[in-house]
Amino acid sequence: MICFKKFTLREIHLPLKEPFKISSGTETIRRIFLLQLFNADGSETWSECCAGALPNYSYETIDTAWLAIKNWCAPRVLHKTFDSPQELNQALRRDFRGHNMAKAALEMAGWAMAAQLENIPLAEKLGGERKKIATGISLGIQDTPIILAEKVQQALDEGYQKAKMKIKPGQDLEFIATVRREVGDNAPLMVDANNAYTLDQIDHLKKFDDFNLMMIEQPLAYDDIYLHSKLQPHFKTPICLDESIANLEKAKEMVALGSGRIINIKPGRLGGFAESIAIHDFCQENNIPVWCGGMLESGVGRAYNVALASLPNFTLPGDVSPSSRYWTQDVVSPEWTMDKNGMVTVPWDKPGLGIEIDIDRVEKLTVRKETLK
Ligand code: OSB
Ligand code: MG
């Protein structure tokens, strides 16, 4: 029985090894929102809310999520008894619009707690199958094309199965062309524009088609489905939607209109696992491959992403890079690692989340803490 009696909310500051620049902003020190959740039977688990410091990816930020969890999510969950995480999900969604990242932090913890109580791995609870997850790297915008090409080559040498390059107008074609020339015709490359373009730049965007990219992620507005349907037919490269897929209905609209051919599933963006699995299943039925995106999570959020990516239709490499790609030291042990073939191992041998939290380290890094009960 899931029945949380107490939550401890914490903000920790974890410096990224190198700044992460996307078309709409730069992250240097990641403000990470961790939750420790105590169940009535005495067991506990952890979760992470993936909201960023600024509202440049979504309107949610760590501060709005803190408020939403405290004022609206926690009262729907604390001391309430749920037979399943799906029930908990329903309680969070009823007459409560938006704030998906806030909701997801509790909803996903509900799945981890259920798995732990059943003494099975989270991946099994979600319906996962894969033992290992093929991993890609997401590289921020770099100062010069040559620097980017070197980083891509290094990542491919380390085993990464996909290199995603952030782009924006003025830092796009020359960067893509240089990387393609330097790393060879068949290297698995893709780009992510984080909504930096508009449909009237179609002639410019069409030039991307010459570089044999696996996909172009979210070229147009963050909440658009329709205009992407005017773009996709002009490309042989598949469009992948990220920001625009806010729920299952948006995935259905994408398929109905032909706005894209791939979906990046981030459980935080979708309010948790129930909606993520629904989109996964819908995409599987409609021959739309999916992959698991990332939000620069610590090892805690990574455990959730890795478990989800073990579902069968996650057929493309995910942004589930190992701890050392982001941090000098993670807050979990063991840290997440990747083998030389670019695979991250799903912890099938452990119940629940399958990781230990380094509580002393978390305590040292904590800048804000609040207990709700
Ligand atoms: O668009 O996928 C994105 C990080 C922050 C905000 C948006 C995005 C990203 C990433 C990071 O690409 C992927 C990762 O966690 O490695
Ligand atoms: Mg993206």
JSON list of N, CA, C and O in Angstrom, two decimals, residues 273-296:
[
{"chain": "A", "resi": 273, "resn": "PHE", "atom": "N", "xyz": [5.06, 8.57, -15.02]},
{"chain": "A", "resi": 273, "resn": "PHE", "atom": "CA", "xyz": [5.19, 7.33, -15.78]},
{"chain": "A", "resi": 273, "resn": "PHE", "atom": "C", "xyz": [3.88, 6.88, -16.44]},
{"chain": "A", "resi": 273, "resn": "PHE", "atom": "O", "xyz": [3.90, 6.28, -17.51]},
{"chain": "A", "resi": 274, "resn": "ALA", "atom": "N", "xyz": [2.73, 7.13, -15.80]},
{"chain": "A", "resi": 274, "resn": "ALA", "atom": "CA", "xyz": [1.48, 6.62, -16.38]},
{"chain": "A", "resi": 274, "resn": "ALA", "atom": "C", "xyz": [1.30, 7.22, -17.78]},
{"chain": "A", "resi": 274, "resn": "ALA", "atom": "O", "xyz": [1.03, 6.48, -18.74]},
{"chain": "A", "resi": 275, "resn": "GLU", "atom": "N", "xyz": [1.49, 8.52, -17.90]},
{"chain": "A", "resi": 275, "resn": "GLU", "atom": "CA", "xyz": [1.34, 9.18, -19.20]},
{"chain": "A", "resi": 275, "resn": "GLU", "atom": "C", "xyz": [2.47, 8.77, -20.15]},
{"chain": "A", "resi": 275, "resn": "GLU", "atom": "O", "xyz": [2.24, 8.59, -21.35]},
{"chain": "A", "resi": 276, "resn": "SER", "atom": "N", "xyz": [3.67, 8.61, -19.61]},
{"chain": "A", "resi": 276, "resn": "SER", "atom": "CA", "xyz": [4.82, 8.20, -20.45]},
{"chain": "A", "resi": 276, "resn": "SER", "atom": "C", "xyz": [4.57, 6.82, -21.06]},
{"chain": "A", "resi": 276, "resn": "SER", "atom": "O", "xyz": [4.84, 6.59, -22.24]},
{"chain": "A", "resi": 277, "resn": "ILE", "atom": "N", "xyz": [4.05, 5.90, -20.26]},
{"chain": "A", "resi": 277, "resn": "ILE", "atom": "CA", "xyz": [3.79, 4.54, -20.74]},
{"chain": "A", "resi": 277, "resn": "ILE", "atom": "C", "xyz": [2.65, 4.57, -21.76]},
{"chain": "A", "resi": 277, "resn": "ILE", "atom": "O", "xyz": [2.69, 3.88, -22.78]},
{"chain": "A", "resi": 278, "resn": "ALA", "atom": "N", "xyz": [1.64, 5.41, -21.51]},
{"chain": "A", "resi": 278, "resn": "ALA", "atom": "CA", "xyz": [0.52, 5.51, -22.46]},
{"chain": "A", "resi": 278, "resn": "ALA", "atom": "C", "xyz": [1.04, 6.00, -23.82]},
{"chain": "A", "resi": 278, "resn": "ALA", "atom": "O", "xyz": [0.63, 5.49, -24.87]},
{"chain": "A", "resi": 279, "resn": "ILE", "atom": "N", "xyz": [1.94, 6.97, -23.82]},
{"chain": "A", "resi": 279, "resn": "ILE", "atom": "CA", "xyz": [2.50, 7.48, -25.07]},
{"chain": "A", "resi": 279, "resn": "ILE", "atom": "C", "xyz": [3.39, 6.41, -25.72]},
{"chain": "A", "resi": 279, "resn": "ILE", "atom": "O", "xyz": [3.34, 6.19, -26.94]},
{"chain": "A", "resi": 280, "resn": "HIS", "atom": "N", "xyz": [4.18, 5.75, -24.91]},
{"chain": "A", "resi": 280, "resn": "HIS", "atom": "CA", "xyz": [5.02, 4.65, -25.40]},
{"chain": "A", "resi": 280, "resn": "HIS", "atom": "C", "xyz": [4.16, 3.61, -26.13]},
{"chain": "A", "resi": 280, "resn": "HIS", "atom": "O", "xyz": [4.47, 3.19, -27.25]},
{"chain": "A", "resi": 281, "resn": "ASP", "atom": "N", "xyz": [3.06, 3.21, -25.51]},
{"chain": "A", "resi": 281, "resn": "ASP", "atom": "CA", "xyz": [2.20, 2.17, -26.09]},
{"chain": "A", "resi": 281, "resn": "ASP", "atom": "C", "xyz": [1.54, 2.67, -27.37]},
{"chain": "A", "resi": 281, "resn": "ASP", "atom": "O", "xyz": [1.48, 1.96, -28.37]},
{"chain": "A", "resi": 282, "resn": "PHE", "atom": "N", "xyz": [1.04, 3.91, -27.32]},
{"chain": "A", "resi": 282, "resn": "PHE", "atom": "CA", "xyz": [0.41, 4.49, -28.51]},
{"chain": "A", "resi": 282, "resn": "PHE", "atom": "C", "xyz": [1.40, 4.56, -29.67]},
{"chain": "A", "resi": 282, "resn": "PHE", "atom": "O", "xyz": [1.08, 4.23, -30.81]},
{"chain": "A", "resi": 283, "resn": "CYS", "atom": "N", "xyz": [2.62, 4.98, -29.38]},
{"chain": "A", "resi": 283, "resn": "CYS", "atom": "CA", "xyz": [3.64, 5.09, -30.42]},
{"chain": "A", "resi": 283, "resn": "CYS", "atom": "C", "xyz": [3.99, 3.71, -30.99]},
{"chain": "A", "resi": 283, "resn": "CYS", "atom": "O", "xyz": [4.17, 3.55, -32.20]},
{"chain": "A", "resi": 284, "resn": "GLN", "atom": "N", "xyz": [4.08, 2.72, -30.10]},
{"chain": "A", "resi": 284, "resn": "GLN", "atom": "CA", "xyz": [4.39, 1.36, -30.55]},
{"chain": "A", "resi": 284, "resn": "GLN", "atom": "C", "xyz": [3.33, 0.89, -31.56]},
{"chain": "A", "resi": 284, "resn": "GLN", "atom": "O", "xyz": [3.67, 0.34, -32.61]},
{"chain": "A", "resi": 285, "resn": "GLU", "atom": "N", "xyz": [2.07, 1.14, -31.25]},
{"chain": "A", "resi": 285, "resn": "GLU", "atom": "CA", "xyz": [0.98, 0.72, -32.16]},
{"chain": "A", "resi": 285, "resn": "GLU", "atom": "C", "xyz": [1.03, 1.47, -33.48]},
{"chain": "A", "resi": 285, "resn": "GLU", "atom": "O", "xyz": [0.51, 1.00, -34.49]},
{"chain": "A", "resi": 286, "resn": "ASN", "atom": "N", "xyz": [1.63, 2.65, -33.48]},
{"chain": "A", "resi": 286, "resn": "ASN", "atom": "CA", "xyz": [1.65, 3.49, -34.68]},
{"chain": "A", "resi": 286, "resn": "ASN", "atom": "C", "xyz": [3.03, 3.58, -35.34]},
{"chain": "A", "resi": 286, "resn": "ASN", "atom": "O", "xyz": [3.26, 4.50, -36.15]},
{"chain": "A", "resi": 287, "resn": "ASN", "atom": "N", "xyz": [3.90, 2.65, -35.00]},
{"chain": "A", "resi": 287, "resn": "ASN", "atom": "CA", "xyz": [5.24, 2.61, -35.60]},
{"chain": "A", "resi": 287, "resn": "ASN", "atom": "C", "xyz": [6.02, 3.91, -35.45]},
{"chain": "A", "resi": 287, "resn": "ASN", "atom": "O", "xyz": [6.70, 4.35, -36.38]},
{"chain": "A", "resi": 288, "resn": "ILE", "atom": "N", "xyz": [5.88, 4.53, -34.30]},
{"chain": "A", "resi": 288, "resn": "ILE", "atom": "CA", "xyz": [6.66, 5.73, -33.99]},
{"chain": "A", "resi": 288, "resn": "ILE", "atom": "C", "xyz": [7.70, 5.32, -32.95]},
{"chain": "A", "resi": 288, "resn": "ILE", "atom": "O", "xyz": [7.36, 4.99, -31.81]},
{"chain": "A", "resi": 289, "resn": "PRO", "atom": "N", "xyz": [9.00, 5.31, -33.31]},
{"chain": "A", "resi": 289, "resn": "PRO", "atom": "CA", "xyz": [10.00, 4.98, -32.30]},
{"chain": "A", "resi": 289, "resn": "PRO", "atom": "C", "xyz": [10.11, 6.09, -31.26]},
{"chain": "A", "resi": 289, "resn": "PRO", "atom": "O", "xyz": [9.87, 7.26, -31.57]},
{"chain": "A", "resi": 290, "resn": "VAL", "atom": "N", "xyz": [10.43, 5.71, -30.04]},
{"chain": "A", "resi": 290, "resn": "VAL", "atom": "CA", "xyz": [10.63, 6.71, -28.99]},
{"chain": "A", "resi": 290, "resn": "VAL", "atom": "C", "xyz": [12.00, 6.51, -28.35]},
{"chain": "A", "resi": 290, "resn": "VAL", "atom": "O", "xyz": [12.63, 5.46, -28.51]},
{"chain": "A", "resi": 291, "resn": "TRP", "atom": "N", "xyz": [12.45, 7.53, -27.66]},
{"chain": "A", "resi": 291, "resn": "TRP", "atom": "CA", "xyz": [13.68, 7.43, -26.87]},
{"chain": "A", "resi": 291, "resn": "TRP", "atom": "C", "xyz": [13.51, 8.29, -25.63]},
{"chain": "A", "resi": 291, "resn": "TRP", "atom": "O", "xyz": [12.64, 9.16, -25.58]},
{"chain": "A", "resi": 292, "resn": "CYS", "atom": "N", "xyz": [14.33, 7.99, -24.63]},
{"chain": "A", "resi": 292, "resn": "CYS", "atom": "CA", "xyz": [14.18, 8.68, -23.35]},
{"chain": "A", "resi": 292, "resn": "CYS", "atom": "C", "xyz": [15.10, 9.89, -23.31]},
{"chain": "A", "resi": 292, "resn": "CYS", "atom": "O", "xyz": [16.32, 9.75, -23.41]},
{"chain": "A", "resi": 293, "resn": "GLY", "atom": "N", "xyz": [14.52, 11.06, -23.17]},
{"chain": "A", "resi": 293, "resn": "GLY", "atom": "CA", "xyz": [15.31, 12.28, -23.07]},
{"chain": "A", "resi": 293, "resn": "GLY", "atom": "C", "xyz": [15.82, 12.47, -21.65]},
{"chain": "A", "resi": 293, "resn": "GLY", "atom": "O", "xyz": [15.55, 11.67, -20.75]},
{"chain": "A", "resi": 294, "resn": "GLY", "atom": "N", "xyz": [16.57, 13.54, -21.45]},
{"chain": "A", "resi": 294, "resn": "GLY", "atom": "CA", "xyz": [17.09, 13.84, -20.12]},
{"chain": "A", "resi": 294, "resn": "GLY", "atom": "C", "xyz": [16.96, 15.31, -19.83]},
{"chain": "A", "resi": 294, "resn": "GLY", "atom": "O", "xyz": [16.72, 16.13, -20.73]},
{"chain": "A", "resi": 295, "resn": "MET", "atom": "N", "xyz": [17.06, 15.66, -18.56]},
{"chain": "A", "resi": 295, "resn": "MET", "atom": "CA", "xyz": [17.01, 17.05, -18.12]},
{"chain": "A", "resi": 295, "resn": "MET", "atom": "C", "xyz": [18.18, 17.32, -17.17]},
{"chain": "A", "resi": 295, "resn": "MET", "atom": "O", "xyz": [18.01, 17.95, -16.13]},
{"chain": "A", "resi": 296, "resn": "LEU", "atom": "N", "xyz": [19.36, 16.80, -17.54]},
{"chain": "A", "resi": 296, "resn": "LEU", "atom": "CA", "xyz": [20.55, 17.00, -16.71]},
{"chain": "A", "resi": 296, "resn": "LEU", "atom": "C", "xyz": [20.29, 16.55, -15.28]},
{"chain": "A", "resi": 296, "resn": "LEU", "atom": "O", "xyz": [20.70, 17.23, -14.32]}
]
